Amino acid sequence: MGCCGEPIDTPTPGDSNRVTPFDTKAVTQQPSPQPGIQWQAEKQDFQQPIIPSPPPALQYGQAQQPISPYNGTFPLHNGLQQQQWTHSQQQVNAFGTPSFNPSSPPTIFNGSDIGQSPFTRSSTPSTYVGNPLNAYNPPPLAHPTGAHHGASMSISGRRTASPPAQLSGYVTTADEGKLSVSIDFGTTFSGVAYGSSRIASGKVQQILNWPGSFETFRKIPTCLLYDEWGKVVAWGIEAKNASPLPGTTKCEWFKLFLEPHALRDGTVDPRLPSLPPGKQAIDLIVDFLSCLWEYAKQRITQEIGAVADLDSADVWLTVPAAWDARGCQMMRDAAITAGLVRSSRAGDNTWKDRLRVITEPEAAAVHCAYLTDLHKLKASQTFMVVDGGGGTVDLAAYRVIGVLQDLEIAEICARSGANCGSLFLDLRFRELIKTLLANHPVHLDAASVAYFQHNFSETEKLAYMGEADDDKMFHFTCFNVDPEDDPSVGLINGELAIPGNLLRREVFDPVVNQVLDLIEEQLKKIDQRLDCLLLVGGFSGSEYLFRKVWERFSSRVKVIARPPDCDTATLRGAAQYGLARRPLVSSVIAPAAYMMKVKLPAEPEDHLKRPAYIRENDAGVPVCDNRLQYLVAKGAILRKGQRLRHKFCKFSQTGQDRIFVATLYTSDSEKIMRYTDEGETTELCRWTVDLGILPSFQNAATTQANGFYTEFELGLELDSAEVRGVLIHEGHDWGRVVFDFRT
């Protein structure tokens, strides 16, 4: 390293953007077959989450400038060293939902930042010709004194290096027999499952009995009923079936408020119901999870015939694949606030780690992989999971590495997803009703529209067959008695008749075609043979959707099927993951690129493209502002829980200058970008690191009067649904890095 802080060997432009997930070779494209591998059988008082963070890049000899928080950032060496971490159901419709009645050298930093076969109608058809398979005011939490909680977490105290179990899902043998609970919090329906090696021979159990019904349901509506003071008066089935009452507000579909566009731009689908006054989506999620969890604890205790140690249970929470890190962390914070995990004993400082967040398609893939005998999947074969829920449709593709007791699957391309679940059929149907009856307002009051929509959701939507029903008339009974008929819109004798071809064109085809396009795009990403395509989730129960998928893709995919319990595949898969006590998904594909805003030595390309960004630092070295240094490229293959480490060095004038802040950017583009203003990046969050806990900082602060440097490392961990950051010094973990997400 030169005396001015500039690396002796100035890196080439490409070196600064290189990612090395497994070895020294950069990953800049989607993974392809590897024949050489031998496979073995927002409310105001809601604090934004602080997710762990990634690594930055920086420089010597530059004083802070208030105008730009990014001062003097030189990476002494570019590239990343990565370190691997050593029932019965009695009333379930065809959608599977209940029917209801009405390492590198240090980077130097100065300042506080960085840088067609025949189809016939059937009640539950699932095998097609050529197919071998069937196919808020949340309750207060009792936390121990001194326990950190929620988003206010900060780095404090030393942590020695954690074993792989802590961050990558491995569980020690001491935890054998521990209870695992999974919660599938869905847009329209939610469920709870649990299991332990000591219960029912290790088989997954589901809660089937719920308040508001004497019948059994595998899932219940994600629904809340509030009174005029904002208090929850009913939830689940009871809230869904509640008649409209003055002063009450029924809330549904609030999970969609955490999807990336809603969080990033503040834009939500205008067709979604508004939130109650004084409430934000996170409040509703906390309230629903609180009700769900309190009841689930009672049922689990009753069903296993003993006092369940639920305070020490692992809790698995599923989230859509399309969610970004901010949404996942908000969900985690809501779950912690709702009390899903809590300290079980004195000195239990890692109780939050018992809450595991997993993507919905990953959980569903685990469930499907356990059925390899049924689907004839063998080691080295590939399969895609299409998880169609109420709000989102998520897609992920995997390769089977091990089977039976050694089950292991690996992601083979980046996940994808979109808001095109079965809920959007309901929304389009509602818009169609409003258009047809525009001149008959008596049939468009809230109760009437809800009645029409209920009839559609619980009957015709489930068995609709598409083109085969084009000449059929679908009849919907009117809620209000209106003697006036209007045959021109199908209003006859108290019923509204809608032609099948109109339903197909205005309601079904726009949503179904969006799902087909998602599958098509995912197949292009895989770029290799796909052995099996599995449809799971409530939406997969749609006969029309399943038929269209078979028509489009059966010539390219040998097996297209709906596995048993497809409607609860996500819920059961998450529970099975917990019961396995080890990572079943061994590798993941980075769904997006993660970069840091840095300052790098100015190069000829910078003088040509961004001369305005070039200036001299205090050491007289020309630097270029607003450069991007890639931490992980989109599509990079990462071992589950793998830690990407990068070294940094911060210059501090005094012992009070202890805070290090870095800005993290993300991008959905596979293009490697050089500057922050290239238009395809989004500022995701800022990392805050308190270096004052490090002994090297404390010693230097007391002995160096003219300023000093502190060397440290940041480790970035990408899991299926979360991003974590760790402060590392001399090979030991000293704490988690705080993420402050940008709004």
mmCIF file with all atom_site columns, N, CA and C in Angstrom, residues 552-614:
data_model
loop_
_atom_site.group_PDB
_atom_site.id
_atom_site.type_symbol
_atom_site.label_atom_id
_atom_site.label_alt_id
_atom_site.label_comp_id
_atom_site.label_asym_id
_atom_site.label_entity_id
_atom_site.label_seq_id
_atom_site.pdbx_PDB_ins_code
_atom_site.Cartn_x
_atom_site.Cartn_y
_atom_site.Cartn_z
_atom_site.occupancy
_atom_site.B_iso_or_equiv
_atom_site.pdbx_formal_charge
_atom_site.auth_seq_id
_atom_site.auth_comp_id
_atom_site.auth_asym_id
_atom_site.auth_atom_id
_atom_site.pdbx_PDB_model_num
ATOM 1   N N  . ARG A 1 552 ? -49.314 -25.650 -22.437 1.00 0.00 ? 552 ARG A N  1
ATOM 2   C CA . ARG A 1 552 ? -48.169 -24.842 -22.866 1.00 0.00 ? 552 ARG A CA 1
ATOM 3   C C  . ARG A 1 552 ? -46.846 -25.585 -22.684 1.00 0.00 ? 552 ARG A C  1
ATOM 4   N N  . PHE A 1 553 ? -46.693 -26.368 -21.616 1.00 0.00 ? 553 PHE A N  1
ATOM 5   C CA . PHE A 1 553 ? -45.361 -26.862 -21.253 1.00 0.00 ? 553 PHE A CA 1
ATOM 6   C C  . PHE A 1 553 ? -45.206 -28.383 -21.263 1.00 0.00 ? 553 PHE A C  1
ATOM 7   N N  . SER A 1 554 ? -46.244 -29.146 -21.538 1.00 0.00 ? 554 SER A N  1
ATOM 8   C CA . SER A 1 554 ? -46.129 -30.601 -21.488 1.00 0.00 ? 554 SER A CA 1
ATOM 9   C C  . SER A 1 554 ? -45.176 -31.154 -22.536 1.00 0.00 ? 554 SER A C  1
ATOM 10  N N  . SER A 1 555 ? -44.976 -30.442 -23.655 1.00 0.00 ? 555 SER A N  1
ATOM 11  C CA . SER A 1 555 ? -44.047 -30.918 -24.679 1.00 0.00 ? 555 SER A CA 1
ATOM 12  C C  . SER A 1 555 ? -42.596 -30.711 -24.268 1.00 0.00 ? 555 SER A C  1
ATOM 13  N N  . ARG A 1 556 ? -42.354 -29.889 -23.240 1.00 0.00 ? 556 ARG A N  1
ATOM 14  C CA . ARG A 1 556 ? -40.988 -29.584 -22.806 1.00 0.00 ? 556 ARG A CA 1
ATOM 15  C C  . ARG A 1 556 ? -40.653 -30.162 -21.437 1.00 0.00 ? 556 ARG A C  1
ATOM 16  N N  . VAL A 1 557 ? -41.665 -30.467 -20.644 1.00 0.00 ? 557 VAL A N  1
ATOM 17  C CA . VAL A 1 557 ? -41.456 -30.998 -19.298 1.00 0.00 ? 557 VAL A CA 1
ATOM 18  C C  . VAL A 1 557 ? -42.198 -32.314 -19.186 1.00 0.00 ? 557 VAL A C  1
ATOM 19  N N  . LYS A 1 558 ? -41.463 -33.357 -18.814 1.00 0.00 ? 558 LYS A N  1
ATOM 20  C CA . LYS A 1 558 ? -42.039 -34.702 -18.789 1.00 0.00 ? 558 LYS A CA 1
ATOM 21  C C  . LYS A 1 558 ? -43.175 -34.827 -17.786 1.00 0.00 ? 558 LYS A C  1
ATOM 22  N N  . VAL A 1 559 ? -42.985 -34.278 -16.591 1.00 0.00 ? 559 VAL A N  1
ATOM 23  C CA . VAL A 1 559 ? -43.986 -34.410 -15.536 1.00 0.00 ? 559 VAL A CA 1
ATOM 24  C C  . VAL A 1 559 ? -44.502 -33.033 -15.130 1.00 0.00 ? 559 VAL A C  1
ATOM 25  N N  . ILE A 1 560 ? -45.806 -32.857 -15.185 1.00 0.00 ? 560 ILE A N  1
ATOM 26  C CA . ILE A 1 560 ? -46.473 -31.660 -14.675 1.00 0.00 ? 560 ILE A CA 1
ATOM 27  C C  . ILE A 1 560 ? -47.542 -32.149 -13.713 1.00 0.00 ? 560 ILE A C  1
ATOM 28  N N  . ALA A 1 561 ? -47.432 -31.771 -12.472 1.00 0.00 ? 561 ALA A N  1
ATOM 29  C CA . ALA A 1 561 ? -48.321 -32.370 -11.486 1.00 0.00 ? 561 ALA A CA 1
ATOM 30  C C  . ALA A 1 561 ? -48.588 -31.444 -10.317 1.00 0.00 ? 561 ALA A C  1
ATOM 31  N N  . ARG A 1 562 ? -49.652 -31.800 -9.593  1.00 0.00 ? 562 ARG A N  1
ATOM 32  C CA . ARG A 1 562 ? -49.956 -31.188 -8.306  1.00 0.00 ? 562 ARG A CA 1
ATOM 33  C C  . ARG A 1 562 ? -49.733 -32.255 -7.239  1.00 0.00 ? 562 ARG A C  1
ATOM 34  N N  . PRO A 1 563 ? -48.756 -32.073 -6.371  1.00 0.00 ? 563 PRO A N  1
ATOM 35  C CA . PRO A 1 563 ? -48.484 -33.103 -5.352  1.00 0.00 ? 563 PRO A CA 1
ATOM 36  C C  . PRO A 1 563 ? -49.588 -33.143 -4.311  1.00 0.00 ? 563 PRO A C  1
ATOM 37  N N  . PRO A 1 564 ? -49.680 -34.215 -3.564  1.00 0.00 ? 564 PRO A N  1
ATOM 38  C CA . PRO A 1 564 ? -50.647 -34.263 -2.463  1.00 0.00 ? 564 PRO A CA 1
ATOM 39  C C  . PRO A 1 564 ? -50.428 -33.091 -1.508  1.00 0.00 ? 564 PRO A C  1
ATOM 40  N N  . ASP A 1 565 ? -51.501 -32.622 -0.915  1.00 0.00 ? 565 ASP A N  1
ATOM 41  C CA . ASP A 1 565 ? -51.450 -31.479 0.002   1.00 0.00 ? 565 ASP A CA 1
ATOM 42  C C  . ASP A 1 565 ? -50.839 -30.256 -0.667  1.00 0.00 ? 565 ASP A C  1
ATOM 43  N N  . CYS A 1 566 ? -51.123 -30.089 -1.956  1.00 0.00 ? 566 CYS A N  1
ATOM 44  C CA . CYS A 1 566 ? -50.501 -28.974 -2.679  1.00 0.00 ? 566 CYS A CA 1
ATOM 45  C C  . CYS A 1 566 ? -50.885 -27.626 -2.087  1.00 0.00 ? 566 CYS A C  1
ATOM 46  N N  . ASP A 1 567 ? -52.092 -27.538 -1.523  1.00 0.00 ? 567 ASP A N  1
ATOM 47  C CA . ASP A 1 567 ? -52.536 -26.262 -0.970  1.00 0.00 ? 567 ASP A CA 1
ATOM 48  C C  . ASP A 1 567 ? -51.779 -25.879 0.289   1.00 0.00 ? 567 ASP A C  1
ATOM 49  N N  . THR A 1 568 ? -51.210 -26.880 0.991   1.00 0.00 ? 568 THR A N  1
ATOM 50  C CA . THR A 1 568 ? -50.449 -26.595 2.215   1.00 0.00 ? 568 THR A CA 1
ATOM 51  C C  . THR A 1 568 ? -48.987 -26.978 2.071   1.00 0.00 ? 568 THR A C  1
ATOM 52  N N  . ALA A 1 569 ? -48.485 -27.076 0.846   1.00 0.00 ? 569 ALA A N  1
ATOM 53  C CA . ALA A 1 569 ? -47.097 -27.486 0.605   1.00 0.00 ? 569 ALA A CA 1
ATOM 54  C C  . ALA A 1 569 ? -46.108 -26.542 1.279   1.00 0.00 ? 569 ALA A C  1
ATOM 55  N N  . THR A 1 570 ? -46.367 -25.244 1.221   1.00 0.00 ? 570 THR A N  1
ATOM 56  C CA . THR A 1 570 ? -45.462 -24.266 1.844   1.00 0.00 ? 570 THR A CA 1
ATOM 57  C C  . THR A 1 570 ? -45.428 -24.446 3.353   1.00 0.00 ? 570 THR A C  1
ATOM 58  N N  . LEU A 1 571 ? -46.581 -24.587 3.947   1.00 0.00 ? 571 LEU A N  1
ATOM 59  C CA . LEU A 1 571 ? -46.678 -24.747 5.392   1.00 0.00 ? 571 LEU A CA 1
ATOM 60  C C  . LEU A 1 571 ? -45.998 -26.029 5.855   1.00 0.00 ? 571 LEU A C  1
ATOM 61  N N  . ARG A 1 572 ? -46.292 -27.143 5.193   1.00 0.00 ? 572 ARG A N  1
ATOM 62  C CA . ARG A 1 572 ? -45.727 -28.423 5.591   1.00 0.00 ? 572 ARG A CA 1
ATOM 63  C C  . ARG A 1 572 ? -44.224 -28.489 5.295   1.00 0.00 ? 572 ARG A C  1
ATOM 64  N N  . GLY A 1 573 ? -43.813 -27.872 4.187   1.00 0.00 ? 573 GLY A N  1
ATOM 65  C CA . GLY A 1 573 ? -42.392 -27.863 3.844   1.00 0.00 ? 573 GLY A CA 1
ATOM 66  C C  . GLY A 1 573 ? -41.554 -27.115 4.854   1.00 0.00 ? 573 GLY A C  1
ATOM 67  N N  . ALA A 1 574 ? -42.077 -25.976 5.344   1.00 0.00 ? 574 ALA A N  1
ATOM 68  C CA . ALA A 1 574 ? -41.350 -25.212 6.357   1.00 0.00 ? 574 ALA A CA 1
ATOM 69  C C  . ALA A 1 574 ? -41.200 -26.023 7.643   1.00 0.00 ? 574 ALA A C  1
ATOM 70  N N  . ALA A 1 575 ? -42.257 -26.736 8.006   1.00 0.00 ? 575 ALA A N  1
ATOM 71  C CA . ALA A 1 575 ? -42.182 -27.582 9.201   1.00 0.00 ? 575 ALA A CA 1
ATOM 72  C C  . ALA A 1 575 ? -41.200 -28.736 8.995   1.00 0.00 ? 575 ALA A C  1
ATOM 73  N N  . GLN A 1 576 ? -41.198 -29.331 7.796   1.00 0.00 ? 576 GLN A N  1
ATOM 74  C CA . GLN A 1 576 ? -40.263 -30.412 7.498   1.00 0.00 ? 576 GLN A CA 1
ATOM 75  C C  . GLN A 1 576 ? -38.823 -29.926 7.527   1.00 0.00 ? 576 GLN A C  1
ATOM 76  N N  . TYR A 1 577 ? -38.601 -28.695 7.083   1.00 0.00 ? 577 TYR A N  1
ATOM 77  C CA . TYR A 1 577 ? -37.268 -28.100 7.147   1.00 0.00 ? 577 TYR A CA 1
ATOM 78  C C  . TYR A 1 577 ? -36.793 -28.041 8.594   1.00 0.00 ? 577 TYR A C  1
ATOM 79  N N  . GLY A 1 578 ? -37.700 -27.603 9.480   1.00 0.00 ? 578 GLY A N  1
ATOM 80  C CA . GLY A 1 578 ? -37.345 -27.532 10.891  1.00 0.00 ? 578 GLY A CA 1
ATOM 81  C C  . GLY A 1 578 ? -37.083 -28.889 11.499  1.00 0.00 ? 578 GLY A C  1
ATOM 82  N N  . LEU A 1 579 ? -37.878 -29.886 11.120  1.00 0.00 ? 579 LEU A N  1
ATOM 83  C CA . LEU A 1 579 ? -37.703 -31.234 11.666  1.00 0.00 ? 579 LEU A CA 1
ATOM 84  C C  . LEU A 1 579 ? -36.402 -31.877 11.206  1.00 0.00 ? 579 LEU A C  1
ATOM 85  N N  . ALA A 1 580 ? -35.918 -31.502 10.012  1.00 0.00 ? 580 ALA A N  1
ATOM 86  C CA . ALA A 1 580 ? -34.699 -32.104 9.473   1.00 0.00 ? 580 ALA A CA 1
ATOM 87  C C  . ALA A 1 580 ? -33.476 -31.748 10.292  1.00 0.00 ? 580 ALA A C  1
ATOM 88  N N  . ARG A 1 581 ? -33.515 -30.625 11.021  1.00 0.00 ? 581 ARG A N  1
ATOM 89  C CA . ARG A 1 581 ? -32.403 -30.173 11.859  1.00 0.00 ? 581 ARG A CA 1
ATOM 90  C C  . ARG A 1 581 ? -31.122 -29.947 11.079  1.00 0.00 ? 581 ARG A C  1
ATOM 91  N N  . ARG A 1 582 ? -31.227 -29.687 9.799   1.00 0.00 ? 582 ARG A N  1
ATOM 92  C CA . ARG A 1 582 ? -30.069 -29.408 8.955   1.00 0.00 ? 582 ARG A CA 1
ATOM 93  C C  . ARG A 1 582 ? -30.576 -28.698 7.702   1.00 0.00 ? 582 ARG A C  1
ATOM 94  N N  . PRO A 1 583 ? -29.693 -27.993 6.978   1.00 0.00 ? 583 PRO A N  1
ATOM 95  C CA . PRO A 1 583 ? -30.140 -27.313 5.761   1.00 0.00 ? 583 PRO A CA 1
ATOM 96  C C  . PRO A 1 583 ? -30.480 -28.322 4.675   1.00 0.00 ? 583 PRO A C  1
ATOM 97  N N  . LEU A 1 584 ? -31.707 -28.333 4.240   1.00 0.00 ? 584 LEU A N  1
ATOM 98  C CA . LEU A 1 584 ? -32.112 -29.211 3.145   1.00 0.00 ? 584 LEU A CA 1
ATOM 99  C C  . LEU A 1 584 ? -31.834 -28.571 1.800   1.00 0.00 ? 584 LEU A C  1
ATOM 100 N N  . VAL A 1 585 ? -31.864 -27.241 1.754   1.00 0.00 ? 585 VAL A N  1
ATOM 101 C CA . VAL A 1 585 ? -31.486 -26.520 0.540   1.00 0.00 ? 585 VAL A CA 1
ATOM 102 C C  . VAL A 1 585 ? -30.046 -26.061 0.734   1.00 0.00 ? 585 VAL A C  1
ATOM 103 N N  . SER A 1 586 ? -29.122 -26.685 -0.012  1.00 0.00 ? 586 SER A N  1
ATOM 104 C CA . SER A 1 586 ? -27.698 -26.486 0.258   1.00 0.00 ? 586 SER A CA 1
ATOM 105 C C  . SER A 1 586 ? -27.135 -25.227 -0.361  1.00 0.00 ? 586 SER A C  1
ATOM 106 N N  . SER A 1 587 ? -27.735 -24.744 -1.428  1.00 0.00 ? 587 SER A N  1
ATOM 107 C CA . SER A 1 587 ? -27.225 -23.539 -2.083  1.00 0.00 ? 587 SER A CA 1
ATOM 108 C C  . SER A 1 587 ? -28.377 -22.714 -2.608  1.00 0.00 ? 587 SER A C  1
ATOM 109 N N  . VAL A 1 588 ? -28.146 -21.426 -2.686  1.00 0.00 ? 588 VAL A N  1
ATOM 110 C CA . VAL A 1 588 ? -29.143 -20.504 -3.219  1.00 0.00 ? 588 VAL A CA 1
ATOM 111 C C  . VAL A 1 588 ? -28.491 -19.643 -4.289  1.00 0.00 ? 588 VAL A C  1
ATOM 112 N N  . ILE A 1 589 ? -29.309 -19.067 -5.131  1.00 0.00 ? 589 ILE A N  1
ATOM 113 C CA . ILE A 1 589 ? -28.841 -18.163 -6.180  1.00 0.00 ? 589 ILE A CA 1
ATOM 114 C C  . ILE A 1 589 ? -29.203 -16.741 -5.776  1.00 0.00 ? 589 ILE A C  1
ATOM 115 N N  . ALA A 1 590 ? -28.230 -15.852 -5.802  1.00 0.00 ? 590 ALA A N  1
ATOM 116 C CA . ALA A 1 590 ? -28.508 -14.462 -5.431  1.00 0.00 ? 590 ALA A CA 1
ATOM 117 C C  . ALA A 1 590 ? -29.591 -13.899 -6.346  1.00 0.00 ? 590 ALA A C  1
ATOM 118 N N  . PRO A 1 591 ? -30.757 -13.525 -5.796  1.00 0.00 ? 591 PRO A N  1
ATOM 119 C CA . PRO A 1 591 ? -31.857 -13.044 -6.636  1.00 0.00 ? 591 PRO A CA 1
ATOM 120 C C  . PRO A 1 591 ? -31.629 -11.648 -7.175  1.00 0.00 ? 591 PRO A C  1
ATOM 121 N N  . ALA A 1 592 ? -30.660 -10.925 -6.626  1.00 0.00 ? 592 ALA A N  1
ATOM 122 C CA . ALA A 1 592 ? -30.357 -9.570  -7.078  1.00 0.00 ? 592 ALA A CA 1
ATOM 123 C C  . ALA A 1 592 ? -28.884 -9.296  -6.832  1.00 0.00 ? 592 ALA A C  1
ATOM 124 N N  . ALA A 1 593 ? -28.383 -8.226  -7.452  1.00 0.00 ? 593 ALA A N  1
ATOM 125 C CA . ALA A 1 593 ? -27.003 -7.806  -7.215  1.00 0.00 ? 593 ALA A CA 1
ATOM 126 C C  . ALA A 1 593 ? -26.974 -6.866  -6.017  1.00 0.00 ? 593 ALA A C  1
ATOM 127 N N  . TYR A 1 594 ? -25.921 -6.985  -5.200  1.00 0.00 ? 594 TYR A N  1
ATOM 128 C CA . TYR A 1 594 ? -25.717 -6.080  -4.078  1.00 0.00 ? 594 TYR A CA 1
ATOM 129 C C  . TYR A 1 594 ? -24.381 -5.365  -4.274  1.00 0.00 ? 594 TYR A C  1
ATOM 130 N N  . MET A 1 595 ? -24.426 -4.038  -4.177  1.00 0.00 ? 595 MET A N  1
ATOM 131 C CA . MET A 1 595 ? -23.242 -3.217  -4.417  1.00 0.00 ? 595 MET A CA 1
ATOM 132 C C  . MET A 1 595 ? -23.109 -2.167  -3.317  1.00 0.00 ? 595 MET A C  1
ATOM 133 N N  . MET A 1 596 ? -21.882 -1.651  -3.184  1.00 0.00 ? 596 MET A N  1
ATOM 134 C CA . MET A 1 596 ? -21.630 -0.559  -2.263  1.00 0.00 ? 596 MET A CA 1
ATOM 135 C C  . MET A 1 596 ? -21.247 0.692   -3.030  1.00 0.00 ? 596 MET A C  1
ATOM 136 N N  . LYS A 1 597 ? -21.693 1.828   -2.527  1.00 0.00 ? 597 LYS A N  1
ATOM 137 C CA . LYS A 1 597 ? -21.253 3.117   -3.051  1.00 0.00 ? 597 LYS A CA 1
ATOM 138 C C  . LYS A 1 597 ? -19.886 3.416   -2.449  1.00 0.00 ? 597 LYS A C  1
ATOM 139 N N  . VAL A 1 598 ? -18.870 3.581   -3.316  1.00 0.00 ? 598 VAL A N  1
ATOM 140 C CA . VAL A 1 598 ? -17.496 3.738   -2.846  1.00 0.00 ? 598 VAL A CA 1
ATOM 141 C C  . VAL A 1 598 ? -16.792 4.855   -3.596  1.00 0.00 ? 598 VAL A C  1
ATOM 142 N N  . LYS A 1 599 ? -15.608 5.182   -3.106  1.00 0.00 ? 599 LYS A N  1
ATOM 143 C CA . LYS A 1 599 ? -14.704 6.094   -3.804  1.00 0.00 ? 599 LYS A CA 1
ATOM 144 C C  . LYS A 1 599 ? -13.480 5.279   -4.182  1.00 0.00 ? 599 LYS A C  1
ATOM 145 N N  . LEU A 1 600 ? -13.092 5.346   -5.449  1.00 0.00 ? 600 LEU A N  1
ATOM 146 C CA . LEU A 1 600 ? -11.971 4.566   -5.941  1.00 0.00 ? 600 LEU A CA 1
ATOM 147 C C  . LEU A 1 600 ? -10.982 5.481   -6.650  1.00 0.00 ? 600 LEU A C  1
ATOM 148 N N  . PRO A 1 601 ? -9.717  5.065   -6.759  1.00 0.00 ? 601 PRO A N  1
ATOM 149 C CA . PRO A 1 601 ? -8.749  5.869   -7.512  1.00 0.00 ? 601 PRO A CA 1
ATOM 150 C C  . PRO A 1 601 ? -9.266  6.127   -8.923  1.00 0.00 ? 601 PRO A C  1
ATOM 151 N N  . ALA A 1 602 ? -9.182  7.370   -9.348  1.00 0.00 ? 602 ALA A N  1
ATOM 152 C CA . ALA A 1 602 ? -9.689  7.740   -10.672 1.00 0.00 ? 602 ALA A CA 1
ATOM 153 C C  . ALA A 1 602 ? -8.881  7.062   -11.764 1.00 0.00 ? 602 ALA A C  1
ATOM 154 N N  . GLU A 1 603 ? -9.575  6.533   -12.765 1.00 0.00 ? 603 GLU A N  1
ATOM 155 C CA . GLU A 1 603 ? -8.966  5.854   -13.895 1.00 0.00 ? 603 GLU A CA 1
ATOM 156 C C  . GLU A 1 603 ? -9.315  6.609   -15.172 1.00 0.00 ? 603 GLU A C  1
ATOM 157 N N  . PRO A 1 604 ? -8.619  6.310   -16.281 1.00 0.00 ? 604 PRO A N  1
ATOM 158 C CA . PRO A 1 604 ? -8.922  7.014   -17.541 1.00 0.00 ? 604 PRO A CA 1
ATOM 159 C C  . PRO A 1 604 ? -10.398 6.949   -17.921 1.00 0.00 ? 604 PRO A C  1
ATOM 160 N N  . GLU A 1 605 ? -11.039 5.822   -17.667 1.00 0.00 ? 605 GLU A N  1
ATOM 161 C CA . GLU A 1 605 ? -12.461 5.701   -18.001 1.00 0.00 ? 605 GLU A CA 1
ATOM 162 C C  . GLU A 1 605 ? -13.306 6.681   -17.201 1.00 0.00 ? 605 GLU A C  1
ATOM 163 N N  . ASP A 1 606 ? -12.918 6.921   -15.972 1.00 0.00 ? 606 ASP A N  1
ATOM 164 C CA . ASP A 1 606 ? -13.656 7.860   -15.143 1.00 0.00 ? 606 ASP A CA 1
ATOM 165 C C  . ASP A 1 606 ? -13.484 9.288   -15.646 1.00 0.00 ? 606 ASP A C  1
ATOM 166 N N  . HIS A 1 607 ? -12.264 9.636   -16.068 1.00 0.00 ? 607 HIS A N  1
ATOM 167 C CA . HIS A 1 607 ? -12.030 10.973  -16.623 1.00 0.00 ? 607 HIS A CA 1
ATOM 168 C C  . HIS A 1 607 ? -12.866 11.193  -17.877 1.00 0.00 ? 607 HIS A C  1
ATOM 169 N N  . LEU A 1 608 ? -13.086 10.126  -18.624 1.00 0.00 ? 608 LEU A N  1
ATOM 170 C CA . LEU A 1 608 ? -13.856 10.229  -19.856 1.00 0.00 ? 608 LEU A CA 1
ATOM 171 C C  . LEU A 1 608 ? -15.357 10.265  -19.592 1.00 0.00 ? 608 LEU A C  1
ATOM 172 N N  . LYS A 1 609 ? -15.837 9.391   -18.699 1.00 0.00 ? 609 LYS A N  1
ATOM 173 C CA . LYS A 1 609 ? -17.283 9.248   -18.504 1.00 0.00 ? 609 LYS A CA 1
ATOM 174 C C  . LYS A 1 609 ? -17.851 10.121  -17.388 1.00 0.00 ? 609 LYS A C  1
ATOM 175 N N  . ARG A 1 610 ? -17.120 10.317  -16.319 1.00 0.00 ? 610 ARG A N  1
ATOM 176 C CA . ARG A 1 610 ? -17.644 11.077  -15.180 1.00 0.00 ? 610 ARG A CA 1
ATOM 177 C C  . ARG A 1 610 ? -16.594 12.049  -14.654 1.00 0.00 ? 610 ARG A C  1
ATOM 178 N N  . PRO A 1 611 ? -16.161 13.019  -15.444 1.00 0.00 ? 611 PRO A N  1
ATOM 179 C CA . PRO A 1 611 ? -15.150 13.965  -14.951 1.00 0.00 ? 611 PRO A CA 1
ATOM 180 C C  . PRO A 1 611 ? -15.631 14.764  -13.742 1.00 0.00 ? 611 PRO A C  1
ATOM 181 N N  . ALA A 1 612 ? -16.940 14.984  -13.636 1.00 0.00 ? 612 ALA A N  1
ATOM 182 C CA . ALA A 1 612 ? -17.462 15.769  -12.512 1.00 0.00 ? 612 ALA A CA 1
ATOM 183 C C  . ALA A 1 612 ? -17.315 15.040  -11.189 1.00 0.00 ? 612 ALA A C  1
ATOM 184 N N  . TYR A 1 613 ? -17.134 13.732  -11.224 1.00 0.00 ? 613 TYR A N  1
ATOM 185 C CA . TYR A 1 613 ? -17.008 12.962  -9.998  1.00 0.00 ? 613 TYR A CA 1
ATOM 186 C C  . TYR A 1 613 ? -15.575 12.923  -9.474  1.00 0.00 ? 613 TYR A C  1
ATOM 187 N N  . ILE A 1 614 ? -14.621 13.444  -10.239 1.00 0.00 ? 614 ILE A N  1
ATOM 188 C CA . ILE A 1 614 ? -13.207 13.298  -9.879  1.00 0.00 ? 614 ILE A CA 1
ATOM 189 C C  . ILE A 1 614 ? -12.724 14.506  -9.085  1.00 0.00 ? 614 ILE A C  1
#
